[in-house]
């Protein structure tokens, strides 16, 4: 069976570009049915209308590994291409009031769930670890994976750093 590559945004919450992005789902191929959920750090510029470097890199990996849909969720739903800017907001604003519900929803029917938030890159460590612990509780009972070895700080490799040479391995959740 020949895989036909496509790129179609099938869901985005909210649909219009704004302060937050809770969920993005992109169909990447036809003729296959596997779904990949990826938990990243925070959304940058990708939306219902456009991609960004991280989304492009993850989608390329998903196509090579025969996933037809990629669902993107994040530890923090507040948009910024500069993670350290999240620190200028309260923790509650960084996370976003709908974020946990969208993370849980993204797991429904997923064939593979990947942790891909990378290092804090300027997000205050106490806020970062607090959120990782909260998301780990949301993922409890789910087999979570990561691509390649952990970063030098012990986090799962960020989606922007994914490449063909890395292998999928189970990721131990922090509970």
mmCIF file of C-alpha atoms in Angstrom:
data_model
loop_
_atom_site.group_PDB
_atom_site.id
_atom_site.type_symbol
_atom_site.label_atom_id
_atom_site.label_comp_id
_atom_site.label_asym_id
_atom_site.label_seq_id
_atom_site.Cartn_x
_atom_site.Cartn_y
_atom_site.Cartn_z
ATOM 1 C CA UNK A 1 0.000 0.000 0.000
ATOM 2 C CA UNK A 2 1.399 3.399 -0.973
ATOM 3 C CA UNK A 3 1.103 6.115 1.620
ATOM 4 C CA UNK A 4 -0.303 9.402 0.343
ATOM 5 C CA UNK A 5 1.060 12.412 2.218
ATOM 6 C CA UNK A 6 -1.376 15.156 3.081
ATOM 7 C CA UNK A 7 -1.518 18.055 5.516
ATOM 8 C CA UNK A 8 -4.908 19.006 6.768
ATOM 9 C CA UNK A 9 -5.691 20.628 10.100
ATOM 10 C CA UNK A 10 -8.696 18.662 11.353
ATOM 11 C CA UNK A 11 -9.058 20.392 14.741
ATOM 12 C CA UNK A 12 -7.639 23.376 16.558
ATOM 13 C CA UNK A 13 -8.778 24.778 19.904
ATOM 14 C CA UNK A 14 -9.389 27.572 19.771
ATOM 15 C CA UNK A 15 -9.885 27.642 16.015
ATOM 16 C CA UNK A 16 -8.870 31.292 15.722
ATOM 17 C CA UNK A 17 -5.315 32.309 16.517
ATOM 18 C CA UNK A 18 -5.114 33.799 19.985
ATOM 19 C CA UNK A 19 -3.364 33.907 23.333
ATOM 20 C CA UNK A 20 -3.742 30.156 23.869
ATOM 21 C CA UNK A 21 -3.638 26.985 21.846
ATOM 22 C CA UNK A 22 -4.945 23.993 23.736
ATOM 23 C CA UNK A 23 -5.097 21.424 20.977
ATOM 24 C CA UNK A 24 -4.044 20.977 17.375
ATOM 25 C CA UNK A 25 -4.741 17.906 15.258
ATOM 26 C CA UNK A 26 -3.226 17.493 11.809
ATOM 27 C CA UNK A 27 -3.929 14.717 9.326
ATOM 28 C CA UNK A 28 -0.584 13.806 7.776
ATOM 29 C CA UNK A 29 -1.362 10.822 5.572
ATOM 30 C CA UNK A 30 -4.129 8.895 3.891
ATOM 31 C CA UNK A 31 -4.568 5.101 3.795
ATOM 32 C CA UNK A 32 -3.375 4.542 7.381
ATOM 33 C CA UNK A 33 -5.139 4.938 10.715
ATOM 34 C CA UNK A 34 -2.540 5.335 13.491
ATOM 35 C CA UNK A 35 -2.799 8.377 15.776
ATOM 36 C CA UNK A 36 0.127 10.038 17.567
ATOM 37 C CA UNK A 37 -0.364 12.348 20.573
ATOM 38 C CA UNK A 38 2.607 14.570 21.406
ATOM 39 C CA UNK A 39 2.960 16.513 24.664
ATOM 40 C CA UNK A 40 5.230 19.508 24.072
ATOM 41 C CA UNK A 41 6.240 22.478 26.263
ATOM 42 C CA UNK A 42 4.083 25.345 24.978
ATOM 43 C CA UNK A 43 2.632 26.393 21.629
ATOM 44 C CA UNK A 44 4.599 28.794 19.490
ATOM 45 C CA UNK A 45 3.039 30.000 16.242
ATOM 46 C CA UNK A 46 1.380 26.912 14.732
ATOM 47 C CA UNK A 47 -2.362 27.301 14.277
ATOM 48 C CA UNK A 48 -5.241 26.155 12.102
ATOM 49 C CA UNK A 49 -3.762 28.279 9.287
ATOM 50 C CA UNK A 50 -0.024 27.653 9.543
ATOM 51 C CA UNK A 51 2.675 25.312 10.772
ATOM 52 C CA UNK A 52 5.890 26.138 12.643
ATOM 53 C CA UNK A 53 9.312 24.420 12.829
ATOM 54 C CA UNK A 54 8.413 22.072 15.710
ATOM 55 C CA UNK A 55 5.113 20.981 14.178
ATOM 56 C CA UNK A 56 6.836 20.458 10.820
ATOM 57 C CA UNK A 57 9.558 18.304 12.367
ATOM 58 C CA UNK A 58 7.070 16.171 14.325
ATOM 59 C CA UNK A 59 4.842 15.712 11.270
ATOM 60 C CA UNK A 60 7.800 14.574 9.164
ATOM 61 C CA UNK A 61 8.660 11.996 11.842
ATOM 62 C CA UNK A 62 5.006 10.901 12.032
ATOM 63 C CA UNK A 63 4.821 10.350 8.260
ATOM 64 C CA UNK A 64 8.012 8.275 8.257
ATOM 65 C CA UNK A 65 6.544 6.169 11.053
ATOM 66 C CA UNK A 66 3.127 5.720 9.445
ATOM 67 C CA UNK A 67 0.880 7.875 11.602
ATOM 68 C CA UNK A 68 -2.086 9.429 9.849
ATOM 69 C CA UNK A 69 -2.870 12.029 12.535
ATOM 70 C CA UNK A 70 -0.801 13.993 15.006
ATOM 71 C CA UNK A 71 -2.407 15.568 18.059
ATOM 72 C CA UNK A 72 -0.454 18.343 19.754
ATOM 73 C CA UNK A 73 -0.980 19.346 23.383
ATOM 74 C CA UNK A 74 1.357 21.176 25.743
ATOM 75 C CA UNK A 75 2.370 21.457 29.374
ATOM 76 C CA UNK A 76 1.502 25.153 29.118
ATOM 77 C CA UNK A 77 -1.139 26.421 26.677
ATOM 78 C CA UNK A 78 0.011 30.063 26.618
ATOM 79 C CA UNK A 79 1.543 30.899 23.235
ATOM 80 C CA UNK A 80 5.070 32.223 22.899
ATOM 81 C CA UNK A 81 8.034 31.362 20.699
ATOM 82 C CA UNK A 82 10.161 32.281 23.752
ATOM 83 C CA UNK A 83 9.449 29.957 26.708
ATOM 84 C CA UNK A 84 11.084 32.320 29.228
ATOM 85 C CA UNK A 85 8.308 34.857 28.492
ATOM 86 C CA UNK A 86 5.859 32.509 30.213
ATOM 87 C CA UNK A 87 7.413 33.550 33.532
ATOM 88 C CA UNK A 88 5.911 37.027 33.200
ATOM 89 C CA UNK A 89 2.460 35.489 33.816
ATOM 90 C CA UNK A 90 0.942 33.717 36.788
ATOM 91 C CA UNK A 91 1.153 29.943 36.843
ATOM 92 C CA UNK A 92 -2.609 29.672 36.212
ATOM 93 C CA UNK A 93 -2.337 31.888 33.122
ATOM 94 C CA UNK A 94 0.670 29.932 31.821
ATOM 95 C CA UNK A 95 -1.225 26.643 32.044
ATOM 96 C CA UNK A 96 -4.576 27.857 30.692
ATOM 97 C CA UNK A 97 -7.943 26.963 32.166
ATOM 98 C CA UNK A 98 -8.889 24.381 29.502
ATOM 99 C CA UNK A 99 -5.502 22.741 29.133
ATOM 100 C CA UNK A 100 -5.944 19.664 31.329
ATOM 101 C CA UNK A 101 -9.239 18.753 29.651
ATOM 102 C CA UNK A 102 -7.642 18.974 26.206
ATOM 103 C CA UNK A 103 -4.674 16.862 27.289
ATOM 104 C CA UNK A 104 -7.042 14.163 28.537
ATOM 105 C CA UNK A 105 -9.130 14.383 25.354
ATOM 106 C CA UNK A 106 -6.013 14.011 23.184
ATOM 107 C CA UNK A 107 -5.374 10.557 24.650
ATOM 108 C CA UNK A 108 -8.636 9.077 23.369
ATOM 109 C CA UNK A 109 -7.810 6.596 20.620
ATOM 110 C CA UNK A 110 -4.109 7.491 20.488
ATOM 111 C CA UNK A 111 -1.885 4.640 19.333
ATOM 112 C CA UNK A 112 1.251 6.287 20.731
ATOM 113 C CA UNK A 113 1.669 9.060 23.312
ATOM 114 C CA UNK A 114 5.015 10.843 23.248
ATOM 115 C CA UNK A 115 6.494 13.122 25.898
ATOM 116 C CA UNK A 116 8.417 15.812 24.024
ATOM 117 C CA UNK A 117 8.659 18.900 26.206
ATOM 118 C CA UNK A 118 12.448 19.163 26.343
ATOM 119 C CA UNK A 119 14.397 21.321 28.788
ATOM 120 C CA UNK A 120 12.799 24.327 30.535
ATOM 121 C CA UNK A 121 14.617 26.837 28.277
ATOM 122 C CA UNK A 122 14.019 29.704 30.656
ATOM 123 C CA UNK A 123 10.775 28.578 32.296
ATOM 124 C CA UNK A 124 11.352 28.774 36.055
ATOM 125 C CA UNK A 125 12.348 25.272 37.235
ATOM 126 C CA UNK A 126 9.814 25.181 40.079
ATOM 127 C CA UNK A 127 6.960 26.013 37.687
ATOM 128 C CA UNK A 128 8.274 23.544 35.116
ATOM 129 C CA UNK A 129 8.554 20.649 37.550
ATOM 130 C CA UNK A 130 5.183 21.470 39.099
ATOM 131 C CA UNK A 131 3.529 21.283 35.699
ATOM 132 C CA UNK A 132 5.333 18.106 34.664
ATOM 133 C CA UNK A 133 4.076 16.476 37.867
ATOM 134 C CA UNK A 134 0.505 17.608 37.174
ATOM 135 C CA UNK A 135 0.581 16.367 33.582
ATOM 136 C CA UNK A 136 2.148 13.087 34.714
ATOM 137 C CA UNK A 137 -0.894 12.551 36.930
ATOM 138 C CA UNK A 138 -3.158 13.222 33.925
ATOM 139 C CA UNK A 139 -1.198 10.592 31.983
ATOM 140 C CA UNK A 140 -1.266 8.028 34.780
ATOM 141 C CA UNK A 141 -2.217 4.615 33.384
ATOM 142 C CA UNK A 142 -1.096 5.580 29.860
ATOM 143 C CA UNK A 143 2.047 4.115 28.302
ATOM 144 C CA UNK A 144 4.066 7.223 27.524
ATOM 145 C CA UNK A 145 7.107 7.172 25.279
ATOM 146 C CA UNK A 146 9.901 9.511 24.233
ATOM 147 C CA UNK A 147 12.246 9.635 21.290
ATOM 148 C CA UNK A 148 15.882 8.927 22.043
ATOM 149 C CA UNK A 149 17.717 9.347 25.329
ATOM 150 C CA UNK A 150 16.752 12.057 27.835
ATOM 151 C CA UNK A 151 18.258 15.519 27.547
ATOM 152 C CA UNK A 152 21.246 16.466 29.691
ATOM 153 C CA UNK A 153 18.733 17.738 32.285
ATOM 154 C CA UNK A 154 16.750 14.497 32.228
ATOM 155 C CA UNK A 155 13.745 15.613 30.168
ATOM 156 C CA UNK A 156 12.263 13.959 27.074
ATOM 157 C CA UNK A 157 13.726 15.283 23.832
ATOM 158 C CA UNK A 158 11.749 18.219 22.387
ATOM 159 C CA UNK A 159 9.923 17.541 19.105
ATOM 160 C CA UNK A 160 12.157 20.031 17.290
ATOM 161 C CA UNK A 161 15.087 17.694 18.053
ATOM 162 C CA UNK A 162 13.514 14.533 16.640
ATOM 163 C CA UNK A 163 15.362 12.763 13.838
ATOM 164 C CA UNK A 164 15.427 9.411 12.077
ATOM 165 C CA UNK A 165 18.313 7.938 14.047
ATOM 166 C CA UNK A 166 16.535 8.068 17.407
ATOM 167 C CA UNK A 167 14.468 5.189 18.720
ATOM 168 C CA UNK A 168 11.193 5.230 20.621
ATOM 169 C CA UNK A 169 11.518 4.190 24.261
ATOM 170 C CA UNK A 170 9.154 4.109 27.194
ATOM 171 C CA UNK A 171 9.171 7.303 29.287
ATOM 172 C CA UNK A 172 8.869 6.985 33.083
ATOM 173 C CA UNK A 173 6.337 9.481 34.399
ATOM 174 C CA UNK A 174 7.136 11.581 37.450
ATOM 175 C CA UNK A 175 4.399 10.932 40.021
#
